[in-house]
mmCIF file with all atom_site columns, C-alpha atoms in Angstrom:
data_model
loop_
_atom_site.group_PDB
_atom_site.id
_atom_site.type_symbol
_atom_site.label_atom_id
_atom_site.label_alt_id
_atom_site.label_comp_id
_atom_site.label_asym_id
_atom_site.label_entity_id
_atom_site.label_seq_id
_atom_site.pdbx_PDB_ins_code
_atom_site.Cartn_x
_atom_site.Cartn_y
_atom_site.Cartn_z
_atom_site.occupancy
_atom_site.B_iso_or_equiv
_atom_site.pdbx_formal_charge
_atom_site.auth_seq_id
_atom_site.auth_comp_id
_atom_site.auth_asym_id
_atom_site.auth_atom_id
_atom_site.pdbx_PDB_model_num
ATOM 1   C CA . MET A 1 1   ? 10.736 -101.992 -56.462 1.00 0.00 ? 1326 MET A CA 1
ATOM 2   C CA . ASP A 1 2   ? 12.046 -102.103 -53.017 1.00 0.00 ? 1327 ASP A CA 1
ATOM 3   C CA . SER A 1 3   ? 9.447  -102.056 -50.279 1.00 0.00 ? 1328 SER A CA 1
ATOM 4   C CA . PRO A 1 4   ? 10.340 -101.109 -46.786 1.00 0.00 ? 1329 PRO A CA 1
ATOM 5   C CA . VAL A 1 5   ? 10.319 -103.881 -44.199 1.00 0.00 ? 1330 VAL A CA 1
ATOM 6   C CA . PRO A 1 6   ? 7.662  -103.400 -41.596 1.00 0.00 ? 1331 PRO A CA 1
ATOM 7   C CA . PRO A 1 7   ? 8.938  -103.052 -38.120 1.00 0.00 ? 1332 PRO A CA 1
ATOM 8   C CA . SER A 1 8   ? 8.769  -106.233 -36.014 1.00 0.00 ? 1333 SER A CA 1
ATOM 9   C CA . PRO A 1 9   ? 6.095  -105.933 -33.239 1.00 0.00 ? 1334 PRO A CA 1
ATOM 10  C CA . SER A 1 10  ? 8.913  -106.020 -30.522 1.00 0.00 ? 1335 SER A CA 1
ATOM 11  C CA . HIS A 1 11  ? 10.657 -103.000 -31.814 1.00 0.00 ? 1336 HIS A CA 1
ATOM 12  C CA . ARG A 1 12  ? 7.771  -100.582 -32.344 1.00 0.00 ? 1337 ARG A CA 1
ATOM 13  C CA . PRO A 1 13  ? 9.061  -97.000  -31.713 1.00 0.00 ? 1338 PRO A CA 1
ATOM 14  C CA . THR A 1 14  ? 5.679  -95.979  -30.202 1.00 0.00 ? 1339 THR A CA 1
ATOM 15  C CA . ASP A 1 15  ? 5.761  -98.675  -27.361 1.00 0.00 ? 1340 ASP A CA 1
ATOM 16  C CA . PRO A 1 16  ? 7.273  -97.552  -24.010 1.00 0.00 ? 1341 PRO A CA 1
ATOM 17  C CA . PRO A 1 17  ? 10.425 -99.544  -23.000 1.00 0.00 ? 1342 PRO A CA 1
ATOM 18  C CA . ALA A 1 18  ? 9.756  -102.815 -21.346 1.00 0.00 ? 1343 ALA A CA 1
ATOM 19  C CA . GLU A 1 19  ? 10.244 -102.979 -17.525 1.00 0.00 ? 1344 GLU A CA 1
ATOM 20  C CA . PRO A 1 20  ? 12.890 -105.523 -16.450 1.00 0.00 ? 1345 PRO A CA 1
ATOM 21  C CA . ARG A 1 21  ? 11.386 -108.679 -15.367 1.00 0.00 ? 1346 ARG A CA 1
ATOM 22  C CA . VAL A 1 22  ? 11.625 -110.070 -11.887 1.00 0.00 ? 1347 VAL A CA 1
ATOM 23  C CA . ARG A 1 23  ? 13.572 -113.143 -11.832 1.00 0.00 ? 1348 ARG A CA 1
ATOM 24  C CA . ARG A 1 24  ? 12.263 -116.064 -9.762  1.00 0.00 ? 1349 ARG A CA 1
ATOM 25  C CA . ARG A 1 25  ? 14.996 -118.411 -11.019 1.00 0.00 ? 1350 ARG A CA 1
ATOM 26  C CA . ASP A 1 26  ? 18.569 -118.233 -12.143 1.00 0.00 ? 1351 ASP A CA 1
ATOM 27  C CA . ARG A 1 27  ? 19.403 -118.622 -15.846 1.00 0.00 ? 1352 ARG A CA 1
ATOM 28  C CA . HIS A 1 28  ? 19.850 -122.323 -15.533 1.00 0.00 ? 1353 HIS A CA 1
ATOM 29  C CA . GLY A 1 29  ? 16.350 -122.834 -13.929 1.00 0.00 ? 1354 GLY A CA 1
ATOM 30  C CA . ARG A 1 30  ? 17.647 -124.182 -10.450 1.00 0.00 ? 1355 ARG A CA 1
ATOM 31  C CA . GLY A 1 31  ? 16.226 -121.440 -8.438  1.00 0.00 ? 1356 GLY A CA 1
ATOM 32  C CA . MET A 1 32  ? 17.841 -118.447 -6.615  1.00 0.00 ? 1357 MET A CA 1
ATOM 33  C CA . ARG A 1 33  ? 21.061 -119.023 -4.819  1.00 0.00 ? 1358 ARG A CA 1
ATOM 34  C CA . GLY A 1 34  ? 21.112 -119.353 -1.084  1.00 0.00 ? 1359 GLY A CA 1
ATOM 35  C CA . PRO A 1 35  ? 23.354 -117.418 1.322   1.00 0.00 ? 1360 PRO A CA 1
ATOM 36  C CA . VAL A 1 36  ? 27.040 -117.941 0.904   1.00 0.00 ? 1361 VAL A CA 1
ATOM 37  C CA . ALA A 1 37  ? 27.540 -119.043 4.340   1.00 0.00 ? 1362 ALA A CA 1
ATOM 38  C CA . PRO A 1 38  ? 25.252 -119.915 7.345   1.00 0.00 ? 1363 PRO A CA 1
ATOM 39  C CA . PRO A 1 39  ? 24.303 -116.873 9.530   1.00 0.00 ? 1364 PRO A CA 1
ATOM 40  C CA . GLN A 1 40  ? 26.324 -117.974 12.467  1.00 0.00 ? 1365 GLN A CA 1
ATOM 41  C CA . VAL A 1 41  ? 29.633 -117.691 10.556  1.00 0.00 ? 1366 VAL A CA 1
ATOM 42  C CA . PRO A 1 42  ? 31.371 -114.435 10.898  1.00 0.00 ? 1367 PRO A CA 1
ATOM 43  C CA . LEU A 1 43  ? 32.170 -113.627 7.313   1.00 0.00 ? 1368 LEU A CA 1
ATOM 44  C CA . SER A 1 44  ? 32.983 -110.008 8.019   1.00 0.00 ? 1369 SER A CA 1
ATOM 45  C CA . MET A 1 45  ? 35.987 -110.731 10.427  1.00 0.00 ? 1370 MET A CA 1
ATOM 46  C CA . SER A 1 46  ? 39.334 -110.733 8.945   1.00 0.00 ? 1371 SER A CA 1
ATOM 47  C CA . ARG A 1 47  ? 42.193 -112.739 10.142  1.00 0.00 ? 1372 ARG A CA 1
ATOM 48  C CA . ALA A 1 48  ? 43.724 -109.689 11.795  1.00 0.00 ? 1373 ALA A CA 1
ATOM 49  C CA . ASP A 1 49  ? 40.386 -109.099 13.658  1.00 0.00 ? 1374 ASP A CA 1
ATOM 50  C CA . THR A 1 50  ? 40.212 -112.701 14.674  1.00 0.00 ? 1375 THR A CA 1
ATOM 51  C CA . PHE A 1 51  ? 43.852 -112.584 16.036  1.00 0.00 ? 1376 PHE A CA 1
ATOM 52  C CA . ARG A 1 52  ? 43.275 -109.368 17.839  1.00 0.00 ? 1377 ARG A CA 1
ATOM 53  C CA . ASP A 1 53  ? 40.171 -110.988 19.666  1.00 0.00 ? 1378 ASP A CA 1
ATOM 54  C CA . LEU A 1 54  ? 42.480 -113.885 20.625  1.00 0.00 ? 1379 LEU A CA 1
ATOM 55  C CA . VAL A 1 55  ? 44.846 -111.287 22.328  1.00 0.00 ? 1380 VAL A CA 1
ATOM 56  C CA . LEU A 1 56  ? 41.968 -109.585 24.035  1.00 0.00 ? 1381 LEU A CA 1
ATOM 57  C CA . ASP A 1 57  ? 40.664 -112.861 25.356  1.00 0.00 ? 1382 ASP A CA 1
ATOM 58  C CA . SER A 1 58  ? 44.039 -113.680 26.690  1.00 0.00 ? 1383 SER A CA 1
ATOM 59  C CA . VAL A 1 59  ? 44.365 -110.187 28.335  1.00 0.00 ? 1384 VAL A CA 1
ATOM 60  C CA . GLU A 1 60  ? 40.909 -110.432 29.992  1.00 0.00 ? 1385 GLU A CA 1
ATOM 61  C CA . ARG A 1 61  ? 41.814 -113.780 31.354  1.00 0.00 ? 1386 ARG A CA 1
ATOM 62  C CA . LEU A 1 62  ? 45.005 -112.411 32.965  1.00 0.00 ? 1387 LEU A CA 1
ATOM 63  C CA . GLU A 1 63  ? 43.439 -109.055 34.077  1.00 0.00 ? 1388 GLU A CA 1
ATOM 64  C CA . ARG A 1 64  ? 41.174 -110.998 36.426  1.00 0.00 ? 1389 ARG A CA 1
ATOM 65  C CA . ARG A 1 65  ? 44.152 -112.382 38.286  1.00 0.00 ? 1390 ARG A CA 1
ATOM 66  C CA . TRP A 1 66  ? 46.425 -109.196 37.851  1.00 0.00 ? 1391 TRP A CA 1
ATOM 67  C CA . PRO A 1 67  ? 44.212 -106.023 38.040  1.00 0.00 ? 1392 PRO A CA 1
ATOM 68  C CA . GLN A 1 68  ? 47.335 -103.837 37.586  1.00 0.00 ? 1393 GLN A CA 1
ATOM 69  C CA . LEU A 1 69  ? 47.434 -104.917 33.923  1.00 0.00 ? 1394 LEU A CA 1
ATOM 70  C CA . SER A 1 70  ? 44.763 -102.379 33.218  1.00 0.00 ? 1395 SER A CA 1
ATOM 71  C CA . ASP A 1 71  ? 47.433 -99.829  32.957  1.00 0.00 ? 1396 ASP A CA 1
ATOM 72  C CA . VAL A 1 72  ? 49.361 -101.935 30.400  1.00 0.00 ? 1397 VAL A CA 1
ATOM 73  C CA . GLU A 1 73  ? 48.811 -101.154 26.659  1.00 0.00 ? 1398 GLU A CA 1
ATOM 74  C CA . PHE A 1 74  ? 48.462 -104.358 24.546  1.00 0.00 ? 1399 PHE A CA 1
ATOM 75  C CA . MET A 1 75  ? 49.154 -104.186 20.853  1.00 0.00 ? 1400 MET A CA 1
ATOM 76  C CA . VAL A 1 76  ? 49.192 -106.312 17.853  1.00 0.00 ? 1401 VAL A CA 1
ATOM 77  C CA . LEU A 1 77  ? 51.672 -105.630 14.960  1.00 0.00 ? 1402 LEU A CA 1
ATOM 78  C CA . GLU A 1 78  ? 51.979 -107.601 11.782  1.00 0.00 ? 1403 GLU A CA 1
ATOM 79  C CA . VAL A 1 79  ? 55.571 -108.168 11.953  1.00 0.00 ? 1404 VAL A CA 1
ATOM 80  C CA . PRO A 1 80  ? 58.512 -107.336 14.266  1.00 0.00 ? 1405 PRO A CA 1
ATOM 81  C CA . PRO A 1 81  ? 60.780 -104.589 13.289  1.00 0.00 ? 1406 PRO A CA 1
ATOM 82  C CA . THR A 1 82  ? 63.950 -105.517 11.346  1.00 0.00 ? 1407 THR A CA 1
ATOM 83  C CA . VAL A 1 83  ? 65.517 -108.770 12.895  1.00 0.00 ? 1408 VAL A CA 1
ATOM 84  C CA . PRO A 1 84  ? 69.264 -109.269 12.291  1.00 0.00 ? 1409 PRO A CA 1
ATOM 85  C CA . ALA A 1 85  ? 70.184 -112.216 10.212  1.00 0.00 ? 1410 ALA A CA 1
ATOM 86  C CA . GLY A 1 86  ? 70.644 -115.455 12.104  1.00 0.00 ? 1411 GLY A CA 1
ATOM 87  C CA . GLU A 1 87  ? 68.362 -114.547 14.922  1.00 0.00 ? 1412 GLU A CA 1
ATOM 88  C CA . THR A 1 88  ? 64.958 -116.206 15.523  1.00 0.00 ? 1413 THR A CA 1
ATOM 89  C CA . VAL A 1 89  ? 61.930 -114.075 14.782  1.00 0.00 ? 1414 VAL A CA 1
ATOM 90  C CA . PRO A 1 90  ? 60.239 -112.905 18.147  1.00 0.00 ? 1415 PRO A CA 1
ATOM 91  C CA . LEU A 1 91  ? 56.477 -113.677 18.685  1.00 0.00 ? 1416 LEU A CA 1
ATOM 92  C CA . GLY A 1 92  ? 56.173 -110.713 21.026  1.00 0.00 ? 1417 GLY A CA 1
ATOM 93  C CA . GLY A 1 93  ? 57.872 -108.047 23.026  1.00 0.00 ? 1418 GLY A CA 1
ATOM 94  C CA . SER A 1 94  ? 57.384 -105.811 26.068  1.00 0.00 ? 1419 SER A CA 1
ATOM 95  C CA . VAL A 1 95  ? 58.479 -102.335 26.801  1.00 0.00 ? 1420 VAL A CA 1
ATOM 96  C CA . PRO A 1 96  ? 58.331 -101.100 30.508  1.00 0.00 ? 1421 PRO A CA 1
ATOM 97  C CA . ALA A 1 97  ? 56.562 -97.902  31.355  1.00 0.00 ? 1422 ALA A CA 1
ATOM 98  C CA . GLU A 1 98  ? 58.344 -94.658  30.910  1.00 0.00 ? 1423 GLU A CA 1
ATOM 99  C CA . LYS A 1 99  ? 57.638 -91.088  32.046  1.00 0.00 ? 1424 LYS A CA 1
ATOM 100 C CA . ASN A 1 100 ? 54.544 -90.254  29.920  1.00 0.00 ? 1425 ASN A CA 1
ATOM 101 C CA . GLU A 1 101 ? 54.280 -93.680  28.296  1.00 0.00 ? 1426 GLU A CA 1
ATOM 102 C CA . PRO A 1 102 ? 52.456 -96.748  29.728  1.00 0.00 ? 1427 PRO A CA 1
ATOM 103 C CA . ALA A 1 103 ? 54.062 -100.216 29.716  1.00 0.00 ? 1428 ALA A CA 1
ATOM 104 C CA . ARG A 1 104 ? 53.373 -102.066 26.438  1.00 0.00 ? 1429 ARG A CA 1
ATOM 105 C CA . VAL A 1 105 ? 53.162 -105.693 25.318  1.00 0.00 ? 1430 VAL A CA 1
ATOM 106 C CA . VAL A 1 106 ? 53.345 -106.416 21.674  1.00 0.00 ? 1431 VAL A CA 1
ATOM 107 C CA . VAL A 1 107 ? 52.307 -109.593 19.867  1.00 0.00 ? 1432 VAL A CA 1
ATOM 108 C CA . TYR A 1 108 ? 53.480 -110.090 16.398  1.00 0.00 ? 1433 TYR A CA 1
ATOM 109 C CA . ARG A 1 109 ? 50.579 -111.579 14.380  1.00 0.00 ? 1434 ARG A CA 1
ATOM 110 C CA . ARG A 1 110 ? 52.336 -113.237 11.297  1.00 0.00 ? 1435 ARG A CA 1
ATOM 111 C CA . PRO A 1 111 ? 55.065 -114.998 13.176  1.00 0.00 ? 1436 PRO A CA 1
ATOM 112 C CA . VAL A 1 112 ? 52.444 -116.465 15.561  1.00 0.00 ? 1437 VAL A CA 1
ATOM 113 C CA . GLU A 1 113 ? 50.230 -117.571 12.605  1.00 0.00 ? 1438 GLU A CA 1
ATOM 114 C CA . ILE A 1 114 ? 53.163 -119.164 10.834  1.00 0.00 ? 1439 ILE A CA 1
ATOM 115 C CA . ARG A 1 115 ? 54.006 -121.230 13.815  1.00 0.00 ? 1440 ARG A CA 1
ATOM 116 C CA . SER A 1 116 ? 50.410 -122.386 14.491  1.00 0.00 ? 1441 SER A CA 1
ATOM 117 C CA . LYS A 1 117 ? 48.466 -124.688 12.384  1.00 0.00 ? 1442 LYS A CA 1
ATOM 118 C CA . SER A 1 118 ? 44.906 -124.479 13.827  1.00 0.00 ? 1443 SER A CA 1
ATOM 119 C CA . ARG A 1 119 ? 42.746 -121.919 15.613  1.00 0.00 ? 1444 ARG A CA 1
ATOM 120 C CA . ASP A 1 120 ? 43.065 -123.666 18.936  1.00 0.00 ? 1445 ASP A CA 1
ATOM 121 C CA . GLU A 1 121 ? 46.818 -124.004 18.537  1.00 0.00 ? 1446 GLU A CA 1
ATOM 122 C CA . ARG A 1 122 ? 46.976 -120.321 17.665  1.00 0.00 ? 1447 ARG A CA 1
ATOM 123 C CA . ALA A 1 123 ? 44.869 -119.430 20.780  1.00 0.00 ? 1448 ALA A CA 1
ATOM 124 C CA . LEU A 1 124 ? 47.270 -121.407 22.969  1.00 0.00 ? 1449 LEU A CA 1
ATOM 125 C CA . LEU A 1 125 ? 50.374 -119.858 21.439  1.00 0.00 ? 1450 LEU A CA 1
ATOM 126 C CA . VAL A 1 126 ? 48.880 -116.284 21.625  1.00 0.00 ? 1451 VAL A CA 1
ATOM 127 C CA . HIS A 1 127 ? 48.225 -116.938 25.324  1.00 0.00 ? 1452 HIS A CA 1
ATOM 128 C CA . GLU A 1 128 ? 51.613 -118.173 26.050  1.00 0.00 ? 1453 GLU A CA 1
ATOM 129 C CA . VAL A 1 129 ? 53.218 -115.197 24.277  1.00 0.00 ? 1454 VAL A CA 1
ATOM 130 C CA . VAL A 1 130 ? 51.069 -112.733 26.361  1.00 0.00 ? 1455 VAL A CA 1
ATOM 131 C CA . VAL A 1 131 ? 51.832 -114.560 29.631  1.00 0.00 ? 1456 VAL A CA 1
ATOM 132 C CA . GLU A 1 132 ? 55.567 -114.454 28.818  1.00 0.00 ? 1457 GLU A CA 1
ATOM 133 C CA . GLN A 1 133 ? 55.587 -110.818 28.029  1.00 0.00 ? 1458 GLN A CA 1
ATOM 134 C CA . VAL A 1 134 ? 53.477 -109.963 31.194  1.00 0.00 ? 1459 VAL A CA 1
ATOM 135 C CA . ALA A 1 135 ? 55.895 -111.971 33.235  1.00 0.00 ? 1460 ALA A CA 1
ATOM 136 C CA . GLU A 1 136 ? 58.763 -110.161 31.937  1.00 0.00 ? 1461 GLU A CA 1
ATOM 137 C CA . LEU A 1 137 ? 57.197 -106.739 32.704  1.00 0.00 ? 1462 LEU A CA 1
ATOM 138 C CA . LEU A 1 138 ? 56.182 -107.798 36.247  1.00 0.00 ? 1463 LEU A CA 1
ATOM 139 C CA . GLY A 1 139 ? 59.623 -109.496 36.867  1.00 0.00 ? 1464 GLY A CA 1
ATOM 140 C CA . LEU A 1 140 ? 57.795 -112.859 37.674  1.00 0.00 ? 1465 LEU A CA 1
ATOM 141 C CA . SER A 1 141 ? 58.027 -116.402 36.142  1.00 0.00 ? 1466 SER A CA 1
ATOM 142 C CA . PRO A 1 142 ? 55.336 -117.177 33.578  1.00 0.00 ? 1467 PRO A CA 1
ATOM 143 C CA . GLU A 1 143 ? 54.129 -120.017 35.894  1.00 0.00 ? 1468 GLU A CA 1
ATOM 144 C CA . SER A 1 144 ? 53.313 -117.556 38.617  1.00 0.00 ? 1469 SER A CA 1
ATOM 145 C CA . VAL A 1 145 ? 51.484 -115.101 36.196  1.00 0.00 ? 1470 VAL A CA 1
ATOM 146 C CA . ASP A 1 146 ? 49.194 -117.904 34.915  1.00 0.00 ? 1471 ASP A CA 1
ATOM 147 C CA . PRO A 1 147 ? 49.377 -121.233 36.814  1.00 0.00 ? 1472 PRO A CA 1
ATOM 148 C CA . ARG A 1 148 ? 48.249 -123.078 33.687  1.00 0.00 ? 1473 ARG A CA 1
ATOM 149 C CA . TYR A 1 149 ? 51.091 -121.802 31.656  1.00 0.00 ? 1474 TYR A CA 1
ATOM 150 C CA . GLY A 1 150 ? 52.704 -124.697 29.538  1.00 0.00 ? 1475 GLY A CA 1
ATOM 151 C CA . GLN A 1 151 ? 50.046 -127.227 30.620  1.00 0.00 ? 1476 GLN A CA 1
ATOM 152 C CA . ASP A 1 152 ? 47.531 -126.877 27.842  1.00 0.00 ? 1477 ASP A CA 1
#
């Protein structure tokens, strides 16, 4: 004669469901994981945000010497519009002011990033591009826009 198997103590239907246990260690027994990066590292900043900050730093540096640059609109674009075959890819461009449009200086992020190896080199190249484009707008030489141009 078959007799029913009594339910195991952990599967009693009358017991309330067990609460999840609070883990004090990971499953390998080594303790909880620490932070992914130290607090002083800006994890939330993307490469585009970092590049934009480099451009803004360069613009602020030039605006101290040339207050009229406050009317110029500085932009960062990923890549330049179509470039004809055989021509070099520009790192930046400038558009003089028109009737209802302010003057614009554009820095192209991807070409600058490709031509620079480190953050310091990228910062120098960004500043050179901004100085060259501002000089073109103002009709001056880059050395007169920023006396340290080409020396860094």
